[in-house]
Amino acid sequence: MAQNITTKSTQAKPTKVMALYKRVTRWPMGKKLFSMMVARMAPYFRTINPLITELKPNYCECYIKKRNKVHNHIKTVHVIAICNGLEMAMGVMAEASIPKHLRWIPKGMSLDYTAKAGSDIRCVAQVEPEQWQVGDLLVPVTAYDNNDVVVVQGHIKLWISEK
């Protein structure tokens, strides 16, 4: 007889952000609509015209299109635009993942610029479920170009506390 094993993450009710993402992305252009909704809540994100391409508990990808608005003086994607994308990926991932009895606030960011960002950029934030504990949480963040070359990597430090 097969044993029915369920994990805490499959039993937990999805967060409001995760439920909204699942509902909205069923529609045509749903990912774009969801991304616009997030950017409306935190208007600075609109400066990069982000697109959340994948969201699941403890994982988020945010896409930034290379265009003049995000260029630096050498026509590559400005690192601050990439930082904005990484922060958006981290924030959406955190809101979609954090247990209901906890809250988070960013505390710092430490990044290395590892290559020129000469194409569209994919920003990724990911943690393990067991990392959601009171105290500091270092969220690994990575930005990739179209060839999956890492152009920026590091972490965003969060302070996790009880509500």
mmCIF file of C-alpha atoms in Angstrom:
data_model
loop_
_atom_site.group_PDB
_atom_site.id
_atom_site.type_symbol
_atom_site.label_atom_id
_atom_site.label_comp_id
_atom_site.label_asym_id
_atom_site.label_seq_id
_atom_site.Cartn_x
_atom_site.Cartn_y
_atom_site.Cartn_z
ATOM 1 C CA MET A 1 0.000 0.000 0.000
ATOM 2 C CA ALA A 2 1.352 3.427 -0.979
ATOM 3 C CA GLN A 3 1.887 5.814 1.876
ATOM 4 C CA ASN A 4 0.311 9.265 1.490
ATOM 5 C CA ILE A 5 3.012 11.744 2.460
ATOM 6 C CA THR A 6 2.297 15.454 2.379
ATOM 7 C CA THR A 7 4.684 18.231 3.182
ATOM 8 C CA LYS A 8 4.076 21.424 5.069
ATOM 9 C CA SER A 9 4.367 23.437 1.834
ATOM 10 C CA THR A 10 1.657 21.433 0.058
ATOM 11 C CA GLN A 11 -0.731 21.753 3.003
ATOM 12 C CA ALA A 12 -0.242 25.476 3.534
ATOM 13 C CA LYS A 13 -2.706 27.895 2.005
ATOM 14 C CA PRO A 14 -1.010 30.020 -0.696
ATOM 15 C CA THR A 15 -0.124 33.600 0.207
ATOM 16 C CA LYS A 16 -2.202 36.406 -1.293
ATOM 17 C CA VAL A 17 0.543 37.133 -3.846
ATOM 18 C CA MET A 18 0.833 33.486 -4.899
ATOM 19 C CA ALA A 19 -2.956 33.146 -5.174
ATOM 20 C CA LEU A 20 -3.144 36.347 -7.248
ATOM 21 C CA TYR A 21 -0.359 35.133 -9.560
ATOM 22 C CA LYS A 22 -2.090 31.774 -10.108
ATOM 23 C CA ARG A 23 -5.421 33.481 -10.827
ATOM 24 C CA VAL A 24 -4.161 36.286 -13.099
ATOM 25 C CA THR A 25 -1.713 34.202 -15.131
ATOM 26 C CA ARG A 26 -4.534 32.028 -16.436
ATOM 27 C CA TRP A 27 -5.651 34.998 -18.549
ATOM 28 C CA PRO A 28 -4.091 36.088 -21.835
ATOM 29 C CA MET A 29 -1.197 38.462 -21.044
ATOM 30 C CA GLY A 30 -1.605 37.437 -17.398
ATOM 31 C CA LYS A 31 2.098 37.556 -16.532
ATOM 32 C CA LYS A 32 2.338 41.085 -17.925
ATOM 33 C CA LEU A 33 -0.767 42.139 -15.995
ATOM 34 C CA PHE A 34 0.578 40.609 -12.774
ATOM 35 C CA SER A 35 3.931 42.373 -13.276
ATOM 36 C CA MET A 36 2.165 45.684 -13.839
ATOM 37 C CA MET A 37 0.159 45.166 -10.641
ATOM 38 C CA VAL A 38 3.341 44.554 -8.643
ATOM 39 C CA ALA A 39 5.036 47.582 -10.207
ATOM 40 C CA ARG A 40 2.027 49.699 -9.301
ATOM 41 C CA MET A 41 2.401 48.698 -5.637
ATOM 42 C CA ALA A 42 6.114 49.643 -5.738
ATOM 43 C CA PRO A 43 6.280 52.295 -8.486
ATOM 44 C CA TYR A 44 10.071 52.423 -8.775
ATOM 45 C CA PHE A 45 9.935 48.973 -10.384
ATOM 46 C CA ARG A 46 8.166 50.554 -13.369
ATOM 47 C CA THR A 47 11.487 52.124 -14.409
ATOM 48 C CA ILE A 48 12.650 48.735 -15.730
ATOM 49 C CA ASN A 49 9.326 47.605 -17.229
ATOM 50 C CA PRO A 50 9.681 44.194 -15.525
ATOM 51 C CA LEU A 51 8.028 40.918 -16.420
ATOM 52 C CA ILE A 52 7.645 38.184 -13.816
ATOM 53 C CA THR A 53 8.141 35.088 -15.980
ATOM 54 C CA GLU A 54 7.991 32.451 -13.253
ATOM 55 C CA LEU A 55 6.810 32.452 -9.664
ATOM 56 C CA LYS A 56 6.485 29.558 -7.280
ATOM 57 C CA PRO A 57 7.045 29.310 -3.547
ATOM 58 C CA ASN A 58 10.667 30.214 -2.762
ATOM 59 C CA TYR A 59 11.524 31.048 -6.405
ATOM 60 C CA CYS A 60 10.956 33.987 -8.741
ATOM 61 C CA GLU A 61 12.265 35.074 -12.142
ATOM 62 C CA CYS A 62 11.976 38.637 -13.402
ATOM 63 C CA TYR A 63 12.832 39.596 -16.986
ATOM 64 C CA ILE A 64 14.264 42.969 -18.044
ATOM 65 C CA LYS A 65 14.323 43.842 -21.730
ATOM 66 C CA LYS A 66 17.480 45.595 -22.968
ATOM 67 C CA ARG A 67 16.380 48.961 -24.342
ATOM 68 C CA ASN A 68 17.560 52.569 -24.238
ATOM 69 C CA LYS A 69 15.702 53.349 -21.017
ATOM 70 C CA VAL A 70 17.923 50.933 -19.037
ATOM 71 C CA HIS A 71 21.227 51.502 -20.875
ATOM 72 C CA ASN A 72 24.382 52.901 -19.358
ATOM 73 C CA HIS A 73 27.005 54.953 -21.214
ATOM 74 C CA ILE A 74 28.366 51.878 -23.072
ATOM 75 C CA LYS A 75 24.912 50.668 -24.189
ATOM 76 C CA THR A 76 24.739 47.692 -21.845
ATOM 77 C CA VAL A 77 22.031 47.210 -19.215
ATOM 78 C CA HIS A 78 22.896 49.502 -16.305
ATOM 79 C CA VAL A 79 23.734 47.597 -13.154
ATOM 80 C CA ILE A 80 21.272 49.664 -11.119
ATOM 81 C CA ALA A 81 18.473 48.521 -13.458
ATOM 82 C CA ILE A 82 19.641 44.954 -12.831
ATOM 83 C CA CYS A 83 19.665 45.598 -9.067
ATOM 84 C CA ASN A 84 16.088 46.831 -9.407
ATOM 85 C CA GLY A 85 15.147 43.598 -11.211
ATOM 86 C CA LEU A 86 16.874 41.475 -8.579
ATOM 87 C CA GLU A 87 15.096 43.358 -5.812
ATOM 88 C CA MET A 88 11.756 42.853 -7.549
ATOM 89 C CA ALA A 89 12.401 39.118 -7.979
ATOM 90 C CA MET A 90 13.391 38.845 -4.316
ATOM 91 C CA GLY A 91 10.434 40.883 -3.059
ATOM 92 C CA VAL A 92 7.831 39.003 -5.074
ATOM 93 C CA MET A 93 9.423 35.673 -4.088
ATOM 94 C CA ALA A 94 9.369 36.716 -0.416
ATOM 95 C CA GLU A 95 5.736 37.848 -0.532
ATOM 96 C CA ALA A 96 4.748 34.622 -2.302
ATOM 97 C CA SER A 97 6.652 32.399 0.129
ATOM 98 C CA ILE A 98 6.985 33.740 3.667
ATOM 99 C CA PRO A 99 5.007 31.856 6.314
ATOM 100 C CA LYS A 100 1.972 33.791 7.521
ATOM 101 C CA HIS A 101 3.335 34.320 11.059
ATOM 102 C CA LEU A 102 6.471 36.076 9.770
ATOM 103 C CA ARG A 103 7.262 39.367 8.031
ATOM 104 C CA TRP A 104 10.315 40.658 6.195
ATOM 105 C CA ILE A 105 12.116 43.881 5.447
ATOM 106 C CA PRO A 106 15.237 44.358 3.314
ATOM 107 C CA LYS A 107 18.358 45.148 5.274
ATOM 108 C CA GLY A 108 21.073 45.294 2.624
ATOM 109 C CA MET A 109 22.361 44.118 -0.712
ATOM 110 C CA SER A 110 25.771 42.774 -1.668
ATOM 111 C CA LEU A 111 26.444 42.171 -5.360
ATOM 112 C CA ASP A 112 29.309 41.424 -7.713
ATOM 113 C CA TYR A 113 29.239 42.576 -11.313
ATOM 114 C CA THR A 114 30.734 39.617 -13.163
ATOM 115 C CA ALA A 115 30.191 40.386 -16.868
ATOM 116 C CA LYS A 116 28.803 43.012 -19.231
ATOM 117 C CA ALA A 117 25.036 42.882 -19.552
ATOM 118 C CA GLY A 118 24.699 43.229 -23.304
ATOM 119 C CA SER A 119 21.327 41.516 -23.758
ATOM 120 C CA ASP A 120 17.974 41.093 -22.053
ATOM 121 C CA ILE A 121 18.398 40.067 -18.414
ATOM 122 C CA ARG A 122 16.790 37.296 -16.345
ATOM 123 C CA CYS A 123 16.851 38.028 -12.598
ATOM 124 C CA VAL A 124 16.426 35.099 -10.203
ATOM 125 C CA ALA A 125 15.818 34.962 -6.437
ATOM 126 C CA GLN A 126 15.579 31.645 -4.648
ATOM 127 C CA VAL A 127 15.655 30.285 -1.088
ATOM 128 C CA GLU A 128 14.980 26.940 0.568
ATOM 129 C CA PRO A 129 11.713 26.638 2.538
ATOM 130 C CA GLU A 130 13.515 25.913 5.819
ATOM 131 C CA GLN A 131 15.364 29.250 5.588
ATOM 132 C CA TRP A 132 12.245 31.195 6.633
ATOM 133 C CA GLN A 133 13.329 31.678 10.244
ATOM 134 C CA VAL A 134 13.443 34.712 12.544
ATOM 135 C CA GLY A 135 16.702 36.627 12.035
ATOM 136 C CA ASP A 136 18.816 37.506 9.015
ATOM 137 C CA LEU A 137 18.118 35.712 5.750
ATOM 138 C CA LEU A 138 20.572 36.028 2.872
ATOM 139 C CA VAL A 139 18.564 35.574 -0.313
ATOM 140 C CA PRO A 140 20.815 34.505 -3.208
ATOM 141 C CA VAL A 141 20.117 36.579 -6.323
ATOM 142 C CA THR A 142 21.575 36.104 -9.792
ATOM 143 C CA ALA A 143 21.166 37.936 -13.100
ATOM 144 C CA TYR A 144 21.781 36.105 -16.384
ATOM 145 C CA ASP A 145 22.112 37.320 -19.959
ATOM 146 C CA ASN A 146 20.511 35.581 -22.958
ATOM 147 C CA ASN A 147 23.370 33.051 -23.049
ATOM 148 C CA ASP A 148 22.938 32.167 -19.349
ATOM 149 C CA VAL A 149 26.154 33.997 -18.472
ATOM 150 C CA VAL A 150 26.009 35.372 -14.933
ATOM 151 C CA VAL A 151 26.275 39.167 -15.166
ATOM 152 C CA VAL A 152 25.480 40.011 -11.531
ATOM 153 C CA GLN A 153 25.366 37.766 -8.473
ATOM 154 C CA GLY A 154 25.164 38.161 -4.738
ATOM 155 C CA HIS A 155 22.541 38.305 -2.039
ATOM 156 C CA ILE A 156 19.918 40.555 -0.536
ATOM 157 C CA LYS A 157 19.813 40.488 3.254
ATOM 158 C CA LEU A 158 16.365 40.371 4.837
ATOM 159 C CA TRP A 159 15.392 40.792 8.448
ATOM 160 C CA ILE A 160 12.739 38.187 9.288
ATOM 161 C CA SER A 161 10.611 38.747 12.385
ATOM 162 C CA GLU A 162 7.395 37.555 13.980
ATOM 163 C CA LYS A 163 4.269 39.567 13.162
#
